[in-house]
Amino acid sequence: ASPLTHAVVALSLGTAWSCPRPAWSVLVLGVVCAEIPDLDVIGFWFGVPYGHPLGHRGFTHSLLFAGWLAGAVVGFGFSGDEWRSRRGRLWLYIFFATASHGLCDALTDGGLGVAFFAPFDNTRYFFSVSSGGRVPAVLARCLLSSRGESPPQRNRLDLDSLYRLCRIVGMATTPSSLPAKVELLEEL
């Protein structure tokens, strides 16, 4: 899946986690953690084969890595007393944002699959339904600014539209009413 897909999924999860509006710093941290698993491509430069447990879509795409990263981020970044009551929710958000990377990659039809259970089992998995690994054009159009800027600026991300879109996607995982979803769609 593309880096944009991983970012949108992490933002969507983050908007579902916190109401009415989560802190941007926590959302950005979720996006960073959702992108980190692809740092395993550095292994190619050192001769690590694709199918190796430390190869691409190996350990860094596993559920164990997602749990470890969430623990490290929350343990080091949110150790103050003011975070005590929210650490569990932060850990869950960071875990799911990181784990979503492997889940999205398993929806593609490229590579050897994802080693969800590495390092204990290096079996690579795909889901039976494939997205082809591309963000649909409709999603891309929703993210691009449509405020009539000149062509060089037209393709920049409109963060307000991105936030509203993520709230819509996030609402699929939280109880809400249909009118709220329609209202957010109309804002786009």
mmCIF file with all atom_site columns, C-alpha atoms in Angstrom:
data_model
loop_
_atom_site.group_PDB
_atom_site.id
_atom_site.type_symbol
_atom_site.label_atom_id
_atom_site.label_alt_id
_atom_site.label_comp_id
_atom_site.label_asym_id
_atom_site.label_entity_id
_atom_site.label_seq_id
_atom_site.pdbx_PDB_ins_code
_atom_site.Cartn_x
_atom_site.Cartn_y
_atom_site.Cartn_z
_atom_site.occupancy
_atom_site.B_iso_or_equiv
_atom_site.pdbx_formal_charge
_atom_site.auth_seq_id
_atom_site.auth_comp_id
_atom_site.auth_asym_id
_atom_site.auth_atom_id
_atom_site.pdbx_PDB_model_num
ATOM 1   C CA . ALA A 1 1   ? 0.000   0.000   0.000   1.00 0.00 ? 1   ALA A CA 1
ATOM 2   C CA . SER A 1 2   ? 1.132   3.562   -0.540  1.00 0.00 ? 2   SER A CA 1
ATOM 3   C CA . PRO A 1 3   ? 2.470   5.903   2.167   1.00 0.00 ? 3   PRO A CA 1
ATOM 4   C CA . LEU A 1 4   ? -0.672  8.015   1.664   1.00 0.00 ? 4   LEU A CA 1
ATOM 5   C CA . THR A 1 5   ? -2.870  4.994   2.420   1.00 0.00 ? 5   THR A CA 1
ATOM 6   C CA . HIS A 1 6   ? -0.965  4.276   5.641   1.00 0.00 ? 6   HIS A CA 1
ATOM 7   C CA . ALA A 1 7   ? -1.250  7.918   6.712   1.00 0.00 ? 7   ALA A CA 1
ATOM 8   C CA . VAL A 1 8   ? -4.990  8.142   6.012   1.00 0.00 ? 8   VAL A CA 1
ATOM 9   C CA . VAL A 1 9   ? -5.679  4.915   7.913   1.00 0.00 ? 9   VAL A CA 1
ATOM 10  C CA . ALA A 1 10  ? -3.677  6.150   10.926  1.00 0.00 ? 10  ALA A CA 1
ATOM 11  C CA . LEU A 1 11  ? -5.477  9.510   10.868  1.00 0.00 ? 11  LEU A CA 1
ATOM 12  C CA . SER A 1 12  ? -8.838  7.757   10.595  1.00 0.00 ? 12  SER A CA 1
ATOM 13  C CA . LEU A 1 13  ? -8.054  5.572   13.581  1.00 0.00 ? 13  LEU A CA 1
ATOM 14  C CA . GLY A 1 14  ? -6.936  8.618   15.533  1.00 0.00 ? 14  GLY A CA 1
ATOM 15  C CA . THR A 1 15  ? -10.113 10.543  14.870  1.00 0.00 ? 15  THR A CA 1
ATOM 16  C CA . ALA A 1 16  ? -12.142 7.542   16.042  1.00 0.00 ? 16  ALA A CA 1
ATOM 17  C CA . TRP A 1 17  ? -10.112 7.375   19.260  1.00 0.00 ? 17  TRP A CA 1
ATOM 18  C CA . SER A 1 18  ? -10.626 10.870  20.540  1.00 0.00 ? 18  SER A CA 1
ATOM 19  C CA . CYS A 1 19  ? -13.668 13.095  20.580  1.00 0.00 ? 19  CYS A CA 1
ATOM 20  C CA . PRO A 1 20  ? -14.410 15.749  19.644  1.00 0.00 ? 20  PRO A CA 1
ATOM 21  C CA . ARG A 1 21  ? -11.011 16.395  18.050  1.00 0.00 ? 21  ARG A CA 1
ATOM 22  C CA . PRO A 1 22  ? -7.719  14.673  18.919  1.00 0.00 ? 22  PRO A CA 1
ATOM 23  C CA . ALA A 1 23  ? -4.466  16.554  19.385  1.00 0.00 ? 23  ALA A CA 1
ATOM 24  C CA . TRP A 1 24  ? -2.620  16.958  16.082  1.00 0.00 ? 24  TRP A CA 1
ATOM 25  C CA . SER A 1 25  ? 0.604   15.888  17.788  1.00 0.00 ? 25  SER A CA 1
ATOM 26  C CA . VAL A 1 26  ? -0.906  12.489  18.667  1.00 0.00 ? 26  VAL A CA 1
ATOM 27  C CA . LEU A 1 27  ? -2.274  12.098  15.122  1.00 0.00 ? 27  LEU A CA 1
ATOM 28  C CA . VAL A 1 28  ? 1.112   12.941  13.614  1.00 0.00 ? 28  VAL A CA 1
ATOM 29  C CA . LEU A 1 29  ? 2.748   10.425  15.945  1.00 0.00 ? 29  LEU A CA 1
ATOM 30  C CA . GLY A 1 30  ? 0.248   7.800   14.750  1.00 0.00 ? 30  GLY A CA 1
ATOM 31  C CA . VAL A 1 31  ? 1.079   8.589   11.120  1.00 0.00 ? 31  VAL A CA 1
ATOM 32  C CA . VAL A 1 32  ? 4.814   8.320   11.812  1.00 0.00 ? 32  VAL A CA 1
ATOM 33  C CA . CYS A 1 33  ? 4.308   4.958   13.544  1.00 0.00 ? 33  CYS A CA 1
ATOM 34  C CA . ALA A 1 34  ? 2.154   3.759   10.640  1.00 0.00 ? 34  ALA A CA 1
ATOM 35  C CA . GLU A 1 35  ? 4.997   4.567   8.229   1.00 0.00 ? 35  GLU A CA 1
ATOM 36  C CA . ILE A 1 36  ? 7.870   3.119   10.315  1.00 0.00 ? 36  ILE A CA 1
ATOM 37  C CA . PRO A 1 37  ? 7.383   -0.540  9.231   1.00 0.00 ? 37  PRO A CA 1
ATOM 38  C CA . ASP A 1 38  ? 8.618   0.314   5.730   1.00 0.00 ? 38  ASP A CA 1
ATOM 39  C CA . LEU A 1 39  ? 12.020  1.312   7.120   1.00 0.00 ? 39  LEU A CA 1
ATOM 40  C CA . ASP A 1 40  ? 12.811  -2.388  6.660   1.00 0.00 ? 40  ASP A CA 1
ATOM 41  C CA . VAL A 1 41  ? 13.650  -1.604  3.017   1.00 0.00 ? 41  VAL A CA 1
ATOM 42  C CA . ILE A 1 42  ? 17.011  -0.371  4.328   1.00 0.00 ? 42  ILE A CA 1
ATOM 43  C CA . GLY A 1 43  ? 17.822  -4.069  4.631   1.00 0.00 ? 43  GLY A CA 1
ATOM 44  C CA . PHE A 1 44  ? 18.016  -4.331  0.834   1.00 0.00 ? 44  PHE A CA 1
ATOM 45  C CA . TRP A 1 45  ? 21.105  -2.074  0.927   1.00 0.00 ? 45  TRP A CA 1
ATOM 46  C CA . PHE A 1 46  ? 22.754  -4.502  3.376   1.00 0.00 ? 46  PHE A CA 1
ATOM 47  C CA . GLY A 1 47  ? 21.879  -7.621  1.408   1.00 0.00 ? 47  GLY A CA 1
ATOM 48  C CA . VAL A 1 48  ? 18.976  -8.828  3.566   1.00 0.00 ? 48  VAL A CA 1
ATOM 49  C CA . PRO A 1 49  ? 16.779  -10.960 1.266   1.00 0.00 ? 49  PRO A CA 1
ATOM 50  C CA . TYR A 1 50  ? 13.112  -10.056 0.880   1.00 0.00 ? 50  TYR A CA 1
ATOM 51  C CA . GLY A 1 51  ? 11.915  -13.348 2.395   1.00 0.00 ? 51  GLY A CA 1
ATOM 52  C CA . HIS A 1 52  ? 14.186  -13.130 5.466   1.00 0.00 ? 52  HIS A CA 1
ATOM 53  C CA . PRO A 1 53  ? 12.420  -12.448 8.812   1.00 0.00 ? 53  PRO A CA 1
ATOM 54  C CA . LEU A 1 54  ? 14.155  -9.034  8.816   1.00 0.00 ? 54  LEU A CA 1
ATOM 55  C CA . GLY A 1 55  ? 13.418  -8.475  5.117   1.00 0.00 ? 55  GLY A CA 1
ATOM 56  C CA . HIS A 1 56  ? 10.711  -6.286  3.643   1.00 0.00 ? 56  HIS A CA 1
ATOM 57  C CA . ARG A 1 57  ? 7.275   -7.001  5.134   1.00 0.00 ? 57  ARG A CA 1
ATOM 58  C CA . GLY A 1 58  ? 8.913   -9.190  7.761   1.00 0.00 ? 58  GLY A CA 1
ATOM 59  C CA . PHE A 1 59  ? 9.357   -8.416  11.473  1.00 0.00 ? 59  PHE A CA 1
ATOM 60  C CA . THR A 1 60  ? 8.621   -4.675  11.197  1.00 0.00 ? 60  THR A CA 1
ATOM 61  C CA . HIS A 1 61  ? 5.192   -5.549  9.767   1.00 0.00 ? 61  HIS A CA 1
ATOM 62  C CA . SER A 1 62  ? 4.390   -8.044  12.539  1.00 0.00 ? 62  SER A CA 1
ATOM 63  C CA . LEU A 1 63  ? 1.923   -7.673  15.377  1.00 0.00 ? 63  LEU A CA 1
ATOM 64  C CA . LEU A 1 64  ? 4.753   -8.145  17.884  1.00 0.00 ? 64  LEU A CA 1
ATOM 65  C CA . PHE A 1 65  ? 6.635   -5.185  16.381  1.00 0.00 ? 65  PHE A CA 1
ATOM 66  C CA . ALA A 1 66  ? 3.460   -3.048  16.530  1.00 0.00 ? 66  ALA A CA 1
ATOM 67  C CA . GLY A 1 67  ? 3.088   -3.879  20.233  1.00 0.00 ? 67  GLY A CA 1
ATOM 68  C CA . TRP A 1 68  ? 6.752   -3.248  20.939  1.00 0.00 ? 68  TRP A CA 1
ATOM 69  C CA . LEU A 1 69  ? 6.745   0.101   19.110  1.00 0.00 ? 69  LEU A CA 1
ATOM 70  C CA . ALA A 1 70  ? 3.548   1.206   20.869  1.00 0.00 ? 70  ALA A CA 1
ATOM 71  C CA . GLY A 1 71  ? 5.082   0.298   24.232  1.00 0.00 ? 71  GLY A CA 1
ATOM 72  C CA . ALA A 1 72  ? 8.297   2.171   23.461  1.00 0.00 ? 72  ALA A CA 1
ATOM 73  C CA . VAL A 1 73  ? 6.502   5.275   22.194  1.00 0.00 ? 73  VAL A CA 1
ATOM 74  C CA . VAL A 1 74  ? 4.062   5.451   25.099  1.00 0.00 ? 74  VAL A CA 1
ATOM 75  C CA . GLY A 1 75  ? 6.672   4.445   27.691  1.00 0.00 ? 75  GLY A CA 1
ATOM 76  C CA . PHE A 1 76  ? 9.205   7.058   26.627  1.00 0.00 ? 76  PHE A CA 1
ATOM 77  C CA . GLY A 1 77  ? 7.010   9.761   25.134  1.00 0.00 ? 77  GLY A CA 1
ATOM 78  C CA . PHE A 1 78  ? 4.099   9.787   27.574  1.00 0.00 ? 78  PHE A CA 1
ATOM 79  C CA . SER A 1 79  ? 5.723   8.938   30.896  1.00 0.00 ? 79  SER A CA 1
ATOM 80  C CA . GLY A 1 80  ? 4.528   12.012  32.794  1.00 0.00 ? 80  GLY A CA 1
ATOM 81  C CA . ASP A 1 81  ? 1.779   11.851  35.386  1.00 0.00 ? 81  ASP A CA 1
ATOM 82  C CA . GLU A 1 82  ? -0.536  13.924  33.172  1.00 0.00 ? 82  GLU A CA 1
ATOM 83  C CA . TRP A 1 83  ? -0.663  10.959  30.737  1.00 0.00 ? 83  TRP A CA 1
ATOM 84  C CA . ARG A 1 84  ? -1.271  8.246   33.350  1.00 0.00 ? 84  ARG A CA 1
ATOM 85  C CA . SER A 1 85  ? -5.008  7.913   32.718  1.00 0.00 ? 85  SER A CA 1
ATOM 86  C CA . ARG A 1 86  ? -4.582  7.973   28.913  1.00 0.00 ? 86  ARG A CA 1
ATOM 87  C CA . ARG A 1 87  ? -1.613  5.648   28.423  1.00 0.00 ? 87  ARG A CA 1
ATOM 88  C CA . GLY A 1 88  ? -3.759  2.593   27.714  1.00 0.00 ? 88  GLY A CA 1
ATOM 89  C CA . ARG A 1 89  ? -5.753  4.379   25.017  1.00 0.00 ? 89  ARG A CA 1
ATOM 90  C CA . LEU A 1 90  ? -2.574  5.879   23.543  1.00 0.00 ? 90  LEU A CA 1
ATOM 91  C CA . TRP A 1 91  ? -0.949  2.436   23.447  1.00 0.00 ? 91  TRP A CA 1
ATOM 92  C CA . LEU A 1 92  ? -3.991  1.012   21.647  1.00 0.00 ? 92  LEU A CA 1
ATOM 93  C CA . TYR A 1 93  ? -3.994  3.833   19.111  1.00 0.00 ? 93  TYR A CA 1
ATOM 94  C CA . ILE A 1 94  ? -0.266  3.547   18.378  1.00 0.00 ? 94  ILE A CA 1
ATOM 95  C CA . PHE A 1 95  ? -0.546  -0.262  18.234  1.00 0.00 ? 95  PHE A CA 1
ATOM 96  C CA . PHE A 1 96  ? -3.442  -0.195  15.762  1.00 0.00 ? 96  PHE A CA 1
ATOM 97  C CA . ALA A 1 97  ? -1.854  2.602   13.685  1.00 0.00 ? 97  ALA A CA 1
ATOM 98  C CA . THR A 1 98  ? 1.358   0.559   13.386  1.00 0.00 ? 98  THR A CA 1
ATOM 99  C CA . ALA A 1 99  ? -0.413  -2.789  12.857  1.00 0.00 ? 99  ALA A CA 1
ATOM 100 C CA . SER A 1 100 ? -2.618  -1.218  10.175  1.00 0.00 ? 100 SER A CA 1
ATOM 101 C CA . HIS A 1 101 ? 0.480   -0.963  7.980   1.00 0.00 ? 101 HIS A CA 1
ATOM 102 C CA . GLY A 1 102 ? 0.791   -4.736  7.696   1.00 0.00 ? 102 GLY A CA 1
ATOM 103 C CA . LEU A 1 103 ? -2.969  -5.126  7.307   1.00 0.00 ? 103 LEU A CA 1
ATOM 104 C CA . CYS A 1 104 ? -3.042  -2.659  4.412   1.00 0.00 ? 104 CYS A CA 1
ATOM 105 C CA . ASP A 1 105 ? -0.034  -4.306  2.777   1.00 0.00 ? 105 ASP A CA 1
ATOM 106 C CA . ALA A 1 106 ? -1.751  -7.700  3.014   1.00 0.00 ? 106 ALA A CA 1
ATOM 107 C CA . LEU A 1 107 ? -4.582  -6.246  0.918   1.00 0.00 ? 107 LEU A CA 1
ATOM 108 C CA . THR A 1 108 ? -2.182  -5.708  -1.978  1.00 0.00 ? 108 THR A CA 1
ATOM 109 C CA . ASP A 1 109 ? -1.092  -8.338  -4.463  1.00 0.00 ? 109 ASP A CA 1
ATOM 110 C CA . GLY A 1 110 ? 2.593   -7.420  -4.524  1.00 0.00 ? 110 GLY A CA 1
ATOM 111 C CA . GLY A 1 111 ? 5.633   -8.997  -2.946  1.00 0.00 ? 111 GLY A CA 1
ATOM 112 C CA . LEU A 1 112 ? 5.710   -12.130 -0.856  1.00 0.00 ? 112 LEU A CA 1
ATOM 113 C CA . GLY A 1 113 ? 3.039   -11.201 1.681   1.00 0.00 ? 113 GLY A CA 1
ATOM 114 C CA . VAL A 1 114 ? 3.228   -10.017 5.294   1.00 0.00 ? 114 VAL A CA 1
ATOM 115 C CA . ALA A 1 115 ? 4.842   -11.925 8.197   1.00 0.00 ? 115 ALA A CA 1
ATOM 116 C CA . PHE A 1 116 ? 2.235   -11.046 10.846  1.00 0.00 ? 116 PHE A CA 1
ATOM 117 C CA . PHE A 1 117 ? 3.664   -13.509 13.378  1.00 0.00 ? 117 PHE A CA 1
ATOM 118 C CA . ALA A 1 118 ? 7.407   -12.890 12.913  1.00 0.00 ? 118 ALA A CA 1
ATOM 119 C CA . PRO A 1 119 ? 9.781   -13.682 14.526  1.00 0.00 ? 119 PRO A CA 1
ATOM 120 C CA . PHE A 1 120 ? 7.968   -16.826 15.685  1.00 0.00 ? 120 PHE A CA 1
ATOM 121 C CA . ASP A 1 121 ? 6.627   -17.740 12.244  1.00 0.00 ? 121 ASP A CA 1
ATOM 122 C CA . ASN A 1 122 ? 7.907   -16.204 9.011   1.00 0.00 ? 122 ASN A CA 1
ATOM 123 C CA . THR A 1 123 ? 4.931   -17.373 6.936   1.00 0.00 ? 123 THR A CA 1
ATOM 124 C CA . ARG A 1 124 ? 3.830   -14.539 4.655   1.00 0.00 ? 124 ARG A CA 1
ATOM 125 C CA . TYR A 1 125 ? 0.120   -13.786 4.308   1.00 0.00 ? 125 TYR A CA 1
ATOM 126 C CA . PHE A 1 126 ? -2.155  -11.964 1.870   1.00 0.00 ? 126 PHE A CA 1
ATOM 127 C CA . PHE A 1 127 ? -5.848  -11.314 2.398   1.00 0.00 ? 127 PHE A CA 1
ATOM 128 C CA . SER A 1 128 ? -8.133  -12.946 -0.148  1.00 0.00 ? 128 SER A CA 1
ATOM 129 C CA . VAL A 1 129 ? -9.491  -9.528  -1.173  1.00 0.00 ? 129 VAL A CA 1
ATOM 130 C CA . SER A 1 130 ? -7.016  -7.232  -2.892  1.00 0.00 ? 130 SER A CA 1
ATOM 131 C CA . SER A 1 131 ? -7.141  -3.480  -3.381  1.00 0.00 ? 131 SER A CA 1
ATOM 132 C CA . GLY A 1 132 ? -4.315  -3.566  -5.889  1.00 0.00 ? 132 GLY A CA 1
ATOM 133 C CA . GLY A 1 133 ? -2.338  -1.369  -3.487  1.00 0.00 ? 133 GLY A CA 1
ATOM 134 C CA . ARG A 1 134 ? -3.644  1.939   -4.809  1.00 0.00 ? 134 ARG A CA 1
ATOM 135 C CA . VAL A 1 135 ? -5.574  4.746   -3.185  1.00 0.00 ? 135 VAL A CA 1
ATOM 136 C CA . PRO A 1 136 ? -8.808  5.205   -5.126  1.00 0.00 ? 136 PRO A CA 1
ATOM 137 C CA . ALA A 1 137 ? -8.968  8.344   -7.252  1.00 0.00 ? 137 ALA A CA 1
ATOM 138 C CA . VAL A 1 138 ? -12.036 9.508   -5.311  1.00 0.00 ? 138 VAL A CA 1
ATOM 139 C CA . LEU A 1 139 ? -10.038 9.536   -2.077  1.00 0.00 ? 139 LEU A CA 1
ATOM 140 C CA . ALA A 1 140 ? -7.200  11.431  -3.730  1.00 0.00 ? 140 ALA A CA 1
ATOM 141 C CA . ARG A 1 141 ? -9.648  14.040  -5.076  1.00 0.00 ? 141 ARG A CA 1
ATOM 142 C CA . CYS A 1 142 ? -11.116 14.465  -1.587  1.00 0.00 ? 142 CYS A CA 1
ATOM 143 C CA . LEU A 1 143 ? -7.668  15.139  -0.162  1.00 0.00 ? 143 LEU A CA 1
ATOM 144 C CA . LEU A 1 144 ? -6.571  17.654  -2.757  1.00 0.00 ? 144 LEU A CA 1
ATOM 145 C CA . SER A 1 145 ? -7.524  21.254  -2.306  1.00 0.00 ? 145 SER A CA 1
ATOM 146 C CA . SER A 1 146 ? -10.317 22.445  -4.575  1.00 0.00 ? 146 SER A CA 1
ATOM 147 C CA . ARG A 1 147 ? -10.358 26.107  -3.658  1.00 0.00 ? 147 ARG A CA 1
ATOM 148 C CA . GLY A 1 148 ? -9.323  27.354  -7.086  1.00 0.00 ? 148 GLY A CA 1
ATOM 149 C CA . GLU A 1 149 ? -5.639  28.024  -6.451  1.00 0.00 ? 149 GLU A CA 1
ATOM 150 C CA . SER A 1 150 ? -3.315  28.489  -9.377  1.00 0.00 ? 150 SER A CA 1
ATOM 151 C CA . PRO A 1 151 ? -2.046  25.201  -10.881 1.00 0.00 ? 151 PRO A CA 1
ATOM 152 C CA . PRO A 1 152 ? 1.277   25.051  -8.941  1.00 0.00 ? 152 PRO A CA 1
ATOM 153 C CA . GLN A 1 153 ? -0.631  25.149  -5.629  1.00 0.00 ? 153 GLN A CA 1
ATOM 154 C CA . ARG A 1 154 ? -3.715  23.154  -6.622  1.00 0.00 ? 154 ARG A CA 1
ATOM 155 C CA . ASN A 1 155 ? -2.314  19.769  -5.558  1.00 0.00 ? 155 ASN A CA 1
ATOM 156 C CA . ARG A 1 156 ? -1.420  20.589  -1.975  1.00 0.00 ? 156 ARG A CA 1
ATOM 157 C CA . LEU A 1 157 ? -3.260  18.771  0.792   1.00 0.00 ? 157 LEU A CA 1
ATOM 158 C CA . ASP A 1 158 ? -6.156  20.635  2.322   1.00 0.00 ? 158 ASP A CA 1
ATOM 159 C CA . LEU A 1 159 ? -5.767  19.666  5.993   1.00 0.00 ? 159 LEU A CA 1
ATOM 160 C CA . ASP A 1 160 ? -9.308  20.659  6.966   1.00 0.00 ? 160 ASP A CA 1
ATOM 161 C CA . SER A 1 161 ? -10.753 18.413  4.249   1.00 0.00 ? 161 SER A CA 1
ATOM 162 C CA . LEU A 1 162 ? -8.351  15.657  5.270   1.00 0.00 ? 162 LEU A CA 1
ATOM 163 C CA . TYR A 1 163 ? -9.514  15.925  8.885   1.00 0.00 ? 163 TYR A CA 1
ATOM 164 C CA . ARG A 1 164 ? -13.198 15.798  7.891   1.00 0.00 ? 164 ARG A CA 1
ATOM 165 C CA . LEU A 1 165 ? -12.575 12.819  5.617   1.00 0.00 ? 165 LEU A CA 1
ATOM 166 C CA . CYS A 1 166 ? -10.766 10.979  8.410   1.00 0.00 ? 166 CYS A CA 1
ATOM 167 C CA . ARG A 1 167 ? -13.653 11.706  10.783  1.00 0.00 ? 167 ARG A CA 1
ATOM 168 C CA . ILE A 1 168 ? -16.045 10.135  8.261   1.00 0.00 ? 168 ILE A CA 1
ATOM 169 C CA . VAL A 1 169 ? -13.870 7.037   7.922   1.00 0.00 ? 169 VAL A CA 1
ATOM 170 C CA . GLY A 1 170 ? -13.367 6.927   11.690  1.00 0.00 ? 170 GLY A CA 1
ATOM 171 C CA . MET A 1 171 ? -17.098 7.105   12.321  1.00 0.00 ? 171 MET A CA 1
ATOM 172 C CA . ALA A 1 172 ? -17.405 3.669   10.783  1.00 0.00 ? 172 ALA A CA 1
ATOM 173 C CA . THR A 1 173 ? -15.752 2.337   13.942  1.00 0.00 ? 173 THR A CA 1
ATOM 174 C CA . THR A 1 174 ? -17.634 4.456   16.465  1.00 0.00 ? 174 THR A CA 1
ATOM 175 C CA . PRO A 1 175 ? -21.310 4.762   17.306  1.00 0.00 ? 175 PRO A CA 1
ATOM 176 C CA . SER A 1 176 ? -22.752 7.778   15.556  1.00 0.00 ? 176 SER A CA 1
ATOM 177 C CA . SER A 1 177 ? -25.818 8.888   13.729  1.00 0.00 ? 177 SER A CA 1
ATOM 178 C CA . LEU A 1 178 ? -26.259 9.057   9.976   1.00 0.00 ? 178 LEU A CA 1
ATOM 179 C CA . PRO A 1 179 ? -27.030 12.817  10.024  1.00 0.00 ? 179 PRO A CA 1
ATOM 180 C CA . ALA A 1 180 ? -23.578 13.516  11.492  1.00 0.00 ? 180 ALA A CA 1
ATOM 181 C CA . LYS A 1 181 ? -21.942 11.607  8.641   1.00 0.00 ? 181 LYS A CA 1
ATOM 182 C CA . VAL A 1 182 ? -24.049 13.420  6.055   1.00 0.00 ? 182 VAL A CA 1
ATOM 183 C CA . GLU A 1 183 ? -23.174 16.776  7.626   1.00 0.00 ? 183 GLU A CA 1
ATOM 184 C CA . LEU A 1 184 ? -19.442 15.989  7.442   1.00 0.00 ? 184 LEU A CA 1
ATOM 185 C CA . LEU A 1 185 ? -19.763 14.811  3.834   1.00 0.00 ? 185 LEU A CA 1
ATOM 186 C CA . GLU A 1 186 ? -21.493 18.058  2.901   1.00 0.00 ? 186 GLU A CA 1
ATOM 187 C CA . GLU A 1 187 ? -18.552 19.998  4.406   1.00 0.00 ? 187 GLU A CA 1
ATOM 188 C CA . LEU A 1 188 ? -16.187 18.305  1.955   1.00 0.00 ? 188 LEU A CA 1
#
